[in-house]
mmCIF file of C-alpha atoms (C1' of nucleotides) in Angstrom:
data_model
loop_
_atom_site.group_PDB
_atom_site.id
_atom_site.type_symbol
_atom_site.label_atom_id
_atom_site.label_comp_id
_atom_site.label_asym_id
_atom_site.label_seq_id
_atom_site.Cartn_x
_atom_site.Cartn_y
_atom_site.Cartn_z
ATOM 1 C CA UNK A 1 -43.959 -64.443 57.125
ATOM 2 C CA UNK A 2 -42.160 -61.953 54.917
ATOM 3 C CA UNK A 3 -45.307 -59.997 54.137
ATOM 4 C CA UNK A 4 -44.980 -58.674 57.633
ATOM 5 C CA UNK A 5 -42.305 -56.318 56.453
ATOM 6 C CA UNK A 6 -44.762 -54.563 54.206
ATOM 7 C CA UNK A 7 -47.279 -54.280 56.930
ATOM 8 C CA UNK A 8 -46.848 -50.630 57.590
ATOM 9 C CA UNK A 9 -48.555 -48.360 60.003
ATOM 10 C CA UNK A 10 -52.229 -48.803 60.593
ATOM 11 C CA UNK A 11 -54.469 -46.168 59.211
ATOM 12 C CA UNK A 12 -57.854 -44.875 60.079
ATOM 13 C CA UNK A 13 -60.950 -46.202 58.415
ATOM 14 C CA UNK A 14 -61.256 -45.397 54.752
ATOM 15 C CA UNK A 15 -62.472 -46.837 51.500
ATOM 16 C CA UNK A 16 -58.906 -46.655 50.365
ATOM 17 C CA UNK A 17 -57.160 -49.980 49.937
ATOM 18 C CA UNK A 18 -54.148 -49.712 52.215
ATOM 19 C CA UNK A 19 -51.659 -50.432 49.462
ATOM 20 C CA UNK A 20 -52.521 -47.151 47.787
ATOM 21 C CA UNK A 21 -51.982 -45.018 50.819
ATOM 22 C CA UNK A 22 -48.769 -43.060 50.839
ATOM 23 C CA UNK A 23 -47.260 -40.642 53.258
ATOM 24 C CA UNK A 24 -46.658 -37.220 51.816
ATOM 25 C CA UNK A 25 -43.574 -36.059 53.600
ATOM 26 C CA UNK A 26 -43.926 -32.443 52.588
ATOM 27 C CA UNK A 27 -47.406 -32.068 53.945
ATOM 28 C CA UNK A 28 -47.237 -34.568 56.743
ATOM 29 C CA UNK A 29 -50.404 -36.345 55.782
ATOM 30 C CA UNK A 30 -51.458 -39.639 54.358
ATOM 31 C CA UNK A 31 -53.077 -39.514 50.990
ATOM 32 C CA UNK A 32 -54.666 -42.194 48.906
ATOM 33 C CA UNK A 33 -53.069 -42.285 45.505
ATOM 34 C CA UNK A 34 -56.141 -43.959 44.089
ATOM 35 C CA UNK A 35 -58.645 -41.307 44.982
ATOM 36 C CA UNK A 36 -56.394 -38.492 46.088
ATOM 37 C CA UNK A 37 -58.253 -38.197 49.348
ATOM 38 C CA UNK A 38 -56.460 -37.285 52.521
ATOM 39 C CA UNK A 39 -56.786 -40.277 54.738
ATOM 40 C CA UNK A 40 -55.648 -39.000 58.048
ATOM 41 C CA UNK A 41 -53.850 -35.875 59.059
ATOM 42 C CA UNK A 42 -51.220 -35.074 61.596
ATOM 43 C CA UNK A 43 -49.865 -38.539 61.889
ATOM 44 C CA UNK A 44 -46.639 -38.936 63.693
ATOM 45 C CA UNK A 45 -44.264 -41.088 61.744
ATOM 46 C CA UNK A 46 -44.218 -44.109 63.929
ATOM 47 C CA UNK A 47 -40.759 -44.990 62.691
ATOM 48 C CA UNK A 48 -39.494 -48.497 62.494
ATOM 49 C CA UNK A 49 -41.390 -51.263 64.019
ATOM 50 C CA UNK A 50 -39.080 -54.011 64.928
ATOM 51 C CA UNK A 51 -40.745 -57.255 64.419
ATOM 52 C CA UNK A 52 -39.599 -60.700 65.187
ATOM 53 C CA UNK A 53 -40.195 -63.100 62.374
ATOM 54 C CA UNK A 54 -39.046 -66.261 64.023
ATOM 55 C CA UNK A 55 -38.770 -67.385 67.613
ATOM 56 C CA UNK A 56 -34.985 -67.220 67.434
ATOM 57 C CA UNK A 57 -35.184 -63.698 66.270
ATOM 58 C CA UNK A 58 -37.407 -62.820 69.119
ATOM 59 C CA UNK A 59 -34.809 -63.859 71.609
ATOM 60 C CA UNK A 60 -32.052 -62.260 69.614
ATOM 61 C CA UNK A 61 -33.895 -59.012 69.516
ATOM 62 C CA UNK A 62 -33.549 -58.554 73.191
ATOM 63 C CA UNK A 63 -29.807 -58.367 73.014
ATOM 64 C CA UNK A 64 -29.738 -56.100 70.039
ATOM 65 C CA UNK A 65 -30.487 -52.982 71.989
ATOM 66 C CA UNK A 66 -27.350 -51.098 72.804
ATOM 67 C CA UNK A 67 -24.292 -53.214 71.980
ATOM 68 C CA UNK A 68 -23.875 -51.509 68.627
ATOM 69 C CA UNK A 69 -22.299 -48.517 70.245
ATOM 70 C CA UNK A 70 -20.400 -50.782 72.567
ATOM 71 C CA UNK A 71 -16.762 -51.084 71.843
ATOM 72 C CA UNK A 72 -15.888 -53.918 74.145
ATOM 73 C CA UNK A 73 -15.734 -56.844 71.814
ATOM 74 C CA UNK A 74 -15.095 -59.787 74.084
ATOM 75 C CA UNK A 75 -14.815 -58.520 77.637
ATOM 76 C CA UNK A 76 -11.389 -60.166 77.769
ATOM 77 C CA UNK A 77 -12.840 -63.627 77.539
ATOM 78 C CA UNK A 78 -10.935 -64.715 74.529
ATOM 79 C CA UNK A 79 -8.141 -66.858 75.844
ATOM 80 C CA UNK A 80 -7.703 -69.938 73.780
ATOM 81 C CA UNK A 81 -8.436 -73.111 75.626
ATOM 82 C CA UNK A 82 -6.359 -75.563 73.718
ATOM 83 C CA UNK A 83 -4.275 -77.876 75.821
ATOM 84 C CA UNK A 84 -5.043 -81.397 76.813
ATOM 85 C CA UNK A 85 -2.614 -81.044 79.660
ATOM 86 C CA UNK A 86 -2.927 -79.121 82.813
ATOM 87 C CA UNK A 87 -0.637 -76.373 84.002
ATOM 88 C CA UNK A 88 1.923 -78.794 85.366
ATOM 89 C CA UNK A 89 2.000 -80.797 82.160
ATOM 90 C CA UNK A 90 0.057 -83.842 83.308
ATOM 91 C CA UNK A 91 -2.522 -85.345 81.045
ATOM 92 C CA UNK A 92 -6.027 -84.511 82.036
ATOM 93 C CA UNK A 93 -8.486 -87.139 82.961
ATOM 94 C CA UNK A 94 -11.397 -87.714 80.646
ATOM 95 C CA UNK A 95 -14.005 -85.827 82.588
ATOM 96 C CA UNK A 96 -11.899 -82.738 82.801
ATOM 97 C CA UNK A 97 -10.978 -83.018 79.155
ATOM 98 C CA UNK A 98 -14.627 -83.124 78.285
ATOM 99 C CA UNK A 99 -15.163 -79.999 80.277
ATOM 100 C CA UNK A 100 -12.211 -78.355 78.561
ATOM 101 C CA UNK A 101 -13.496 -79.107 75.102
ATOM 102 C CA UNK A 102 -16.886 -77.782 76.091
ATOM 103 C CA UNK A 103 -15.229 -74.562 77.106
ATOM 104 C CA UNK A 104 -13.259 -74.495 73.908
ATOM 105 C CA UNK A 105 -16.419 -74.755 71.845
ATOM 106 C CA UNK A 106 -18.020 -72.059 73.890
ATOM 107 C CA UNK A 107 -15.031 -69.875 73.354
ATOM 108 C CA UNK A 108 -15.074 -70.470 69.614
ATOM 109 C CA UNK A 109 -18.683 -69.394 69.584
ATOM 110 C CA UNK A 110 -17.822 -66.259 71.466
ATOM 111 C CA UNK A 111 -15.076 -65.414 69.034
ATOM 112 C CA UNK A 112 -17.437 -65.886 66.103
ATOM 113 C CA UNK A 113 -20.044 -63.820 67.846
ATOM 114 C CA UNK A 114 -17.682 -60.903 68.285
ATOM 115 C CA UNK A 115 -16.554 -61.024 64.685
ATOM 116 C CA UNK A 116 -20.180 -60.836 63.682
ATOM 117 C CA UNK A 117 -20.632 -57.901 66.021
ATOM 118 C CA UNK A 118 -17.707 -56.106 64.428
ATOM 119 C CA UNK A 119 -19.126 -56.696 61.017
ATOM 120 C CA UNK A 120 -22.484 -55.367 62.118
ATOM 121 C CA UNK A 121 -20.891 -52.312 63.654
ATOM 122 C CA UNK A 122 -19.086 -51.549 60.431
ATOM 123 C CA UNK A 123 -22.350 -51.959 58.561
ATOM 124 C CA UNK A 124 -24.059 -49.502 60.870
ATOM 125 C CA UNK A 125 -21.338 -46.972 60.122
ATOM 126 C CA UNK A 126 -21.708 -47.389 56.369
ATOM 127 C CA UNK A 127 -25.470 -47.336 56.419
ATOM 128 C CA UNK A 128 -25.503 -44.225 58.556
ATOM 129 C CA UNK A 129 -23.126 -42.599 56.118
ATOM 130 C CA UNK A 130 -25.454 -43.290 53.183
ATOM 131 C CA UNK A 131 -28.527 -42.164 55.052
ATOM 132 C CA UNK A 132 -26.876 -38.908 56.038
ATOM 133 C CA UNK A 133 -25.451 -38.242 52.594
ATOM 134 C CA UNK A 134 -28.793 -38.818 50.912
ATOM 135 C CA UNK A 135 -30.893 -36.948 53.439
ATOM 136 C CA UNK A 136 -32.974 -39.978 54.194
ATOM 137 C CA UNK A 137 -35.096 -40.229 57.318
ATOM 138 C CA UNK A 138 -33.198 -41.742 60.221
ATOM 139 C CA UNK A 139 -35.689 -44.557 60.448
ATOM 140 C CA UNK A 140 -34.175 -45.945 57.267
ATOM 141 C CA UNK A 141 -31.126 -46.888 59.284
ATOM 142 C CA UNK A 142 -33.172 -49.359 61.286
ATOM 143 C CA UNK A 143 -34.963 -50.808 58.317
ATOM 144 C CA UNK A 144 -31.708 -51.168 56.412
ATOM 145 C CA UNK A 145 -29.981 -52.738 59.399
ATOM 146 C CA UNK A 146 -32.744 -55.252 59.789
ATOM 147 C CA UNK A 147 -32.221 -56.267 56.183
ATOM 148 C CA UNK A 148 -28.441 -56.247 56.442
ATOM 149 C CA UNK A 149 -28.533 -58.373 59.552
ATOM 150 C CA UNK A 150 -30.688 -60.968 57.899
ATOM 151 C CA UNK A 151 -28.422 -60.985 54.874
ATOM 152 C CA UNK A 152 -25.377 -61.393 57.089
ATOM 153 C CA UNK A 153 -26.985 -64.259 58.934
ATOM 154 C CA UNK A 154 -27.514 -66.040 55.652
ATOM 155 C CA UNK A 155 -23.842 -65.591 54.877
ATOM 156 C CA UNK A 156 -24.516 -63.329 51.930
ATOM 157 C CA UNK A 157 -21.901 -60.798 52.925
ATOM 158 C CA UNK A 158 -19.028 -63.241 52.959
ATOM 159 C CA UNK A 159 -16.883 -62.762 49.902
ATOM 160 C CA UNK A 160 -18.635 -59.575 48.912
ATOM 161 C CA UNK A 161 -17.930 -55.992 49.718
ATOM 162 C CA UNK A 162 -19.540 -54.927 52.947
ATOM 163 C CA UNK A 163 -19.949 -51.444 51.558
ATOM 164 C CA UNK A 164 -21.945 -52.649 48.583
ATOM 165 C CA UNK A 165 -24.106 -54.894 50.716
ATOM 166 C CA UNK A 166 -24.808 -52.022 53.074
ATOM 167 C CA UNK A 167 -25.712 -49.792 50.128
ATOM 168 C CA UNK A 168 -28.015 -52.482 48.766
ATOM 169 C CA UNK A 169 -29.698 -52.746 52.157
ATOM 170 C CA UNK A 170 -30.280 -48.999 52.184
ATOM 171 C CA UNK A 171 -31.791 -49.127 48.718
ATOM 172 C CA UNK A 172 -34.017 -52.042 49.735
ATOM 173 C CA UNK A 173 -35.107 -50.117 52.820
ATOM 174 C CA UNK A 174 -36.057 -47.142 50.656
ATOM 175 C CA UNK A 175 -38.111 -49.359 48.405
ATOM 176 C CA UNK A 176 -39.918 -50.952 51.302
ATOM 177 C CA UNK A 177 -40.709 -47.625 52.879
ATOM 178 C CA UNK A 178 -41.603 -46.027 49.576
ATOM 179 C CA UNK A 179 -38.885 -43.412 49.593
ATOM 180 C CA UNK A 180 -38.071 -42.243 46.105
ATOM 181 C CA UNK A 181 -34.367 -42.821 45.621
ATOM 182 C CA UNK A 182 -32.810 -44.584 42.688
ATOM 183 C CA UNK A 183 -30.178 -47.220 42.995
ATOM 184 C CA UNK A 184 -27.794 -44.809 41.276
ATOM 185 C CA UNK A 185 -28.301 -42.182 43.972
ATOM 186 C CA UNK A 186 -26.943 -44.629 46.489
ATOM 187 C CA UNK A 187 -24.404 -46.344 44.263
ATOM 188 C CA UNK A 188 -22.687 -43.023 43.640
ATOM 189 C CA UNK A 189 -21.303 -43.177 47.141
ATOM 190 C CA UNK A 190 -19.913 -46.653 46.726
ATOM 191 C CA UNK A 191 -16.486 -47.632 45.434
ATOM 192 C CA UNK A 192 -17.722 -50.827 43.847
ATOM 193 C CA UNK A 193 -20.019 -48.930 41.529
ATOM 194 C CA UNK A 194 -23.581 -49.303 40.424
ATOM 195 C CA UNK A 195 -23.366 -52.784 38.991
ATOM 196 C CA UNK A 196 -22.064 -54.283 42.164
ATOM 197 C CA UNK A 197 -24.684 -52.595 44.313
ATOM 198 C CA UNK A 198 -27.414 -53.741 41.944
ATOM 199 C CA UNK A 199 -26.141 -57.302 42.126
ATOM 200 C CA UNK A 200 -26.086 -57.238 45.895
ATOM 201 C CA UNK A 201 -29.567 -55.794 45.937
ATOM 202 C CA UNK A 202 -30.982 -58.520 43.745
ATOM 203 C CA UNK A 203 -29.222 -61.141 45.799
ATOM 204 C CA UNK A 204 -30.747 -59.766 48.976
ATOM 205 C CA UNK A 205 -34.219 -59.615 47.505
ATOM 206 C CA UNK A 206 -33.987 -63.152 46.212
ATOM 207 C CA UNK A 207 -32.345 -64.777 49.190
ATOM 208 C CA UNK A 208 -34.448 -63.079 51.831
ATOM 209 C CA UNK A 209 -37.525 -63.508 49.685
ATOM 210 C CA UNK A 210 -38.459 -59.881 50.082
ATOM 211 C CA UNK A 211 -41.492 -58.822 48.153
ATOM 212 C CA UNK A 212 -40.562 -55.424 46.849
ATOM 213 C CA UNK A 213 -43.279 -52.912 46.184
ATOM 214 C CA UNK A 214 -42.639 -50.497 43.346
ATOM 215 C CA UNK A 215 -42.338 -46.994 44.669
ATOM 216 C CA UNK A 216 -45.406 -44.973 43.760
ATOM 217 C CA UNK A 217 -44.531 -42.483 41.018
ATOM 218 C CA UNK A 218 -46.531 -39.836 42.869
ATOM 219 C CA UNK A 219 -43.815 -39.824 45.474
ATOM 220 C CA UNK A 220 -41.255 -38.647 42.969
ATOM 221 C CA UNK A 221 -43.327 -35.649 42.055
ATOM 222 C CA UNK A 222 -42.625 -33.256 44.883
ATOM 223 C CA UNK A 223 -38.888 -33.721 44.588
ATOM 224 C CA UNK A 224 -38.843 -32.948 40.891
ATOM 225 C CA UNK A 225 -41.312 -30.100 41.217
ATOM 226 C CA UNK A 226 -39.299 -28.342 43.846
ATOM 227 C CA UNK A 227 -36.050 -28.863 41.964
ATOM 228 C CA UNK A 228 -37.628 -27.034 39.042
ATOM 229 C CA UNK A 229 -39.347 -24.367 41.129
ATOM 230 C CA UNK A 230 -42.766 -25.243 39.820
ATOM 231 C CA UNK A 231 -45.970 -24.301 41.588
ATOM 232 C CA UNK A 232 -48.009 -26.524 43.914
ATOM 233 C CA UNK A 233 -50.732 -26.456 41.283
ATOM 234 C CA UNK A 234 -48.421 -28.291 38.909
ATOM 235 C CA UNK A 235 -47.626 -30.752 41.622
ATOM 236 C CA UNK A 236 -51.299 -31.483 42.231
ATOM 237 C CA UNK A 237 -52.095 -31.801 38.575
ATOM 238 C CA UNK A 238 -49.161 -34.129 37.969
ATOM 239 C CA UNK A 239 -50.284 -36.349 40.814
ATOM 240 C CA UNK A 240 -53.765 -36.408 39.348
ATOM 241 C CA UNK A 241 -52.425 -37.494 35.997
ATOM 242 C CA UNK A 242 -50.432 -40.272 37.588
ATOM 243 C CA UNK A 243 -53.417 -41.514 39.533
ATOM 244 C CA UNK A 244 -55.433 -41.643 36.353
ATOM 245 C CA UNK A 245 -52.589 -43.358 34.586
ATOM 246 C CA UNK A 246 -52.544 -46.080 37.135
ATOM 247 C CA UNK A 247 -56.253 -46.645 36.829
ATOM 248 C CA UNK A 248 -55.624 -47.451 33.214
ATOM 249 C CA UNK A 249 -52.757 -49.741 34.113
ATOM 250 C CA UNK A 250 -50.173 -47.573 32.382
ATOM 251 C CA UNK A 251 -47.731 -47.572 35.239
ATOM 252 C CA UNK A 252 -46.844 -51.235 35.550
ATOM 253 C CA UNK A 253 -43.311 -52.051 34.598
ATOM 254 C CA UNK A 254 -42.357 -48.445 33.954
ATOM 255 C CA UNK A 255 -39.705 -46.459 35.735
ATOM 256 C CA UNK A 256 -41.648 -44.415 38.307
ATOM 257 C CA UNK A 257 -39.245 -41.502 37.891
ATOM 258 C CA UNK A 258 -39.908 -41.419 34.158
ATOM 259 C CA UNK A 259 -43.648 -41.459 34.712
ATOM 260 C CA UNK A 260 -43.457 -38.668 37.253
ATOM 261 C CA UNK A 261 -41.273 -36.631 34.910
ATOM 262 C CA UNK A 262 -43.738 -36.983 32.045
ATOM 263 C CA UNK A 263 -46.723 -36.116 34.229
ATOM 264 C CA UNK A 264 -44.948 -32.994 35.421
ATOM 265 C CA UNK A 265 -44.035 -32.033 31.901
ATOM 266 C CA UNK A 266 -47.693 -32.233 30.912
ATOM 267 C CA UNK A 267 -48.947 -30.456 34.014
ATOM 268 C CA UNK A 268 -46.458 -27.633 33.605
ATOM 269 C CA UNK A 269 -47.427 -27.259 29.975
ATOM 270 C CA UNK A 270 -51.115 -27.108 30.827
ATOM 271 C CA UNK A 271 -50.643 -24.543 33.521
ATOM 272 C CA UNK A 272 -48.358 -22.297 31.537
ATOM 273 C CA UNK A 273 -45.216 -23.058 33.545
ATOM 274 C CA UNK A 274 -43.359 -24.724 30.766
ATOM 275 C CA UNK A 275 -40.084 -26.454 31.332
ATOM 276 C CA UNK A 276 -38.108 -28.169 28.629
ATOM 277 C CA UNK A 277 -37.963 -31.929 28.445
ATOM 278 C CA UNK A 278 -34.260 -31.626 29.026
ATOM 279 C CA UNK A 279 -34.693 -29.783 32.317
ATOM 280 C CA UNK A 280 -37.300 -32.200 33.556
ATOM 281 C CA UNK A 281 -35.325 -35.244 32.495
ATOM 282 C CA UNK A 282 -32.293 -33.974 34.382
ATOM 283 C CA UNK A 283 -34.300 -33.252 37.515
ATOM 284 C CA UNK A 284 -35.889 -36.688 37.428
ATOM 285 C CA UNK A 285 -32.709 -38.548 36.593
ATOM 286 C CA UNK A 286 -33.962 -40.087 33.360
ATOM 287 C CA UNK A 287 -33.278 -39.307 29.722
ATOM 288 C CA UNK A 288 -35.249 -37.021 27.457
ATOM 289 C CA UNK A 289 -36.274 -39.963 25.358
ATOM 290 C CA UNK A 290 -37.924 -41.599 28.321
ATOM 291 C CA UNK A 291 -39.751 -38.386 29.178
ATOM 292 C CA UNK A 292 -40.953 -38.207 25.592
ATOM 293 C CA UNK A 293 -42.108 -41.777 25.413
ATOM 294 C CA UNK A 294 -44.002 -41.650 28.695
ATOM 295 C CA UNK A 295 -45.386 -38.242 27.824
ATOM 296 C CA UNK A 296 -46.593 -39.413 24.440
ATOM 297 C CA UNK A 297 -48.266 -42.417 25.952
ATOM 298 C CA UNK A 298 -49.961 -40.455 28.731
ATOM 299 C CA UNK A 299 -51.295 -37.756 26.426
ATOM 300 C CA UNK A 300 -52.617 -40.333 24.040
ATOM 301 C CA UNK A 301 -54.146 -42.825 26.429
ATOM 302 C CA UNK A 302 -55.575 -40.277 28.830
ATOM 303 C CA UNK A 303 -56.897 -38.098 26.023
ATOM 304 C CA UNK A 304 -55.245 -35.030 27.402
ATOM 305 C CA UNK A 305 -55.756 -32.074 25.097
ATOM 306 C CA UNK A 306 -52.670 -29.934 25.044
ATOM 307 C CA UNK A 307 -52.863 -26.166 24.842
ATOM 308 C CA UNK A 308 -51.611 -25.038 21.469
ATOM 309 C CA UNK A 309 -49.125 -22.906 23.366
ATOM 310 C "C1'" DC B 1 -32.261 -24.440 20.502
ATOM 311 C "C1'" DG B 2 -36.516 -27.601 21.631
ATOM 312 C "C1'" DG B 3 -38.914 -31.268 20.210
ATOM 313 C "C1'" DA B 4 -40.113 -35.602 17.542
ATOM 314 C "C1'" DG B 5 -38.590 -39.736 16.229
ATOM 315 C "C1'" DT B 6 -35.638 -43.995 15.569
ATOM 316 C "C1'" DA B 7 -32.259 -47.800 15.451
ATOM 317 C "C1'" DA B 8 -29.231 -50.172 18.118
ATOM 318 C "C1'" DA B 9 -27.101 -51.317 22.534
ATOM 319 C "C1'" DA B 10 -27.799 -52.372 27.193
ATOM 320 C "C1'" DG B 11 -30.191 -53.726 31.233
ATOM 321 C "C1'" DG B 12 -33.533 -56.318 33.934
ATOM 322 C "C1'" DC B 13 -37.054 -60.083 34.389
ATOM 323 C "C1'" DA B 14 -39.549 -64.347 33.734
ATOM 324 C "C1'" DC B 15 -39.198 -68.598 32.085
ATOM 325 C "C1'" DT B 16 -36.834 -72.647 30.056
ATOM 326 C "C1'" DT B 17 -33.318 -76.009 29.214
ATOM 327 C "C1'" DA C 1 -25.922 -71.745 34.937
ATOM 328 C "C1'" DA C 2 -26.568 -70.361 30.697
ATOM 329 C "C1'" DG C 3 -29.963 -69.170 27.099
ATOM 330 C "C1'" DT C 4 -34.027 -66.935 25.288
ATOM 331 C "C1'" DG C 5 -37.664 -63.609 24.542
ATOM 332 C "C1'" DA C 6 -40.462 -59.732 25.570
ATOM 333 C "C1'" DC C 7 -39.912 -55.270 27.330
ATOM 334 C "C1'" DT C 8 -37.979 -50.737 28.946
ATOM 335 C "C1'" DT C 9 -34.375 -47.363 29.085
ATOM 336 C "C1'" DT C 10 -30.186 -45.320 27.188
ATOM 337 C "C1'" DT C 11 -27.153 -43.804 23.587
ATOM 338 C "C1'" DA C 12 -26.478 -41.538 19.595
ATOM 339 C "C1'" DC C 13 -28.117 -39.853 15.835
ATOM 340 C "C1'" DT C 14 -31.342 -37.340 12.121
ATOM 341 C "C1'" DC C 15 -34.834 -34.142 10.847
ATOM 342 C "C1'" DC C 16 -37.962 -30.182 11.485
ATOM 343 C "C1'" DG C 17 -39.519 -25.403 12.825
#
DNA sequence: CGGAGTAAAAGGCACTT
DNA sequence: AAGTGACTTTTACTCCG
């Protein structure tokens, strides 16, 4: 059921196992991070694919379309149907009373439905704010909303800050779609702070049973490289190093940003475009120590001979 | 200053009680 | 729900060239 979420776009035939195929946003092509081969060029980002996971959701989906921009909450339907007496004060006979209570229940449902709608609308506003502030692709809004909606339906938002839950949904959406953003990037925009966002995120992952892929370290490379004005050659070499590193199982459990930083440090060194560990650490959002540790490990385990500068 | 290294604190995760 | 252990990152420091 939930694996469906990870079922991304279909790709052309290739020896590449699909889980290693990533979309290089800069170049607009799919590459296999296992072999480095370009899988398919000129692919249009198919954007979000709404999928219905359950029959209920399928029916719900149909009325999800436009109402988010709608600002008519109840169409004036929300009069309370409360009395057991009619307009002239007489008691109602049983059959009518039954009908009245049916209406009352219906009305209660409507009221609940509109409060949910309001909540969802607020979430859309927050999520859009994060996506805009972080320069994320617009399609993240849909993915994040899908997650937020499911969380809301499970009652996970109640008693927690909507803002933090929305931020957590955005982070989860980035992870699912392999977009390299740290939880801190997003948490910076949230009043509640990093800890709260992280807690909401873990709650969402656990309760919705999302299987979170780790973002491929290769995806962090182009961001860091361009921040440091390094050449495309460095970028390619760093990616190569990371692909090798994964073959040897060096990437599991490590911060992908730290790995990318170390690979870039090595690549830049090799190609005579040296940057200090400090610069690279800052660009990658990790500490120098992490760069050093990953760098040490990569050089050692990949037998990379370093130029004696 | 840049880099190497380290101990200790902190954080996150799986697993247990 | 709290506790534990193995593991990674961060913090804060020392030492070297």
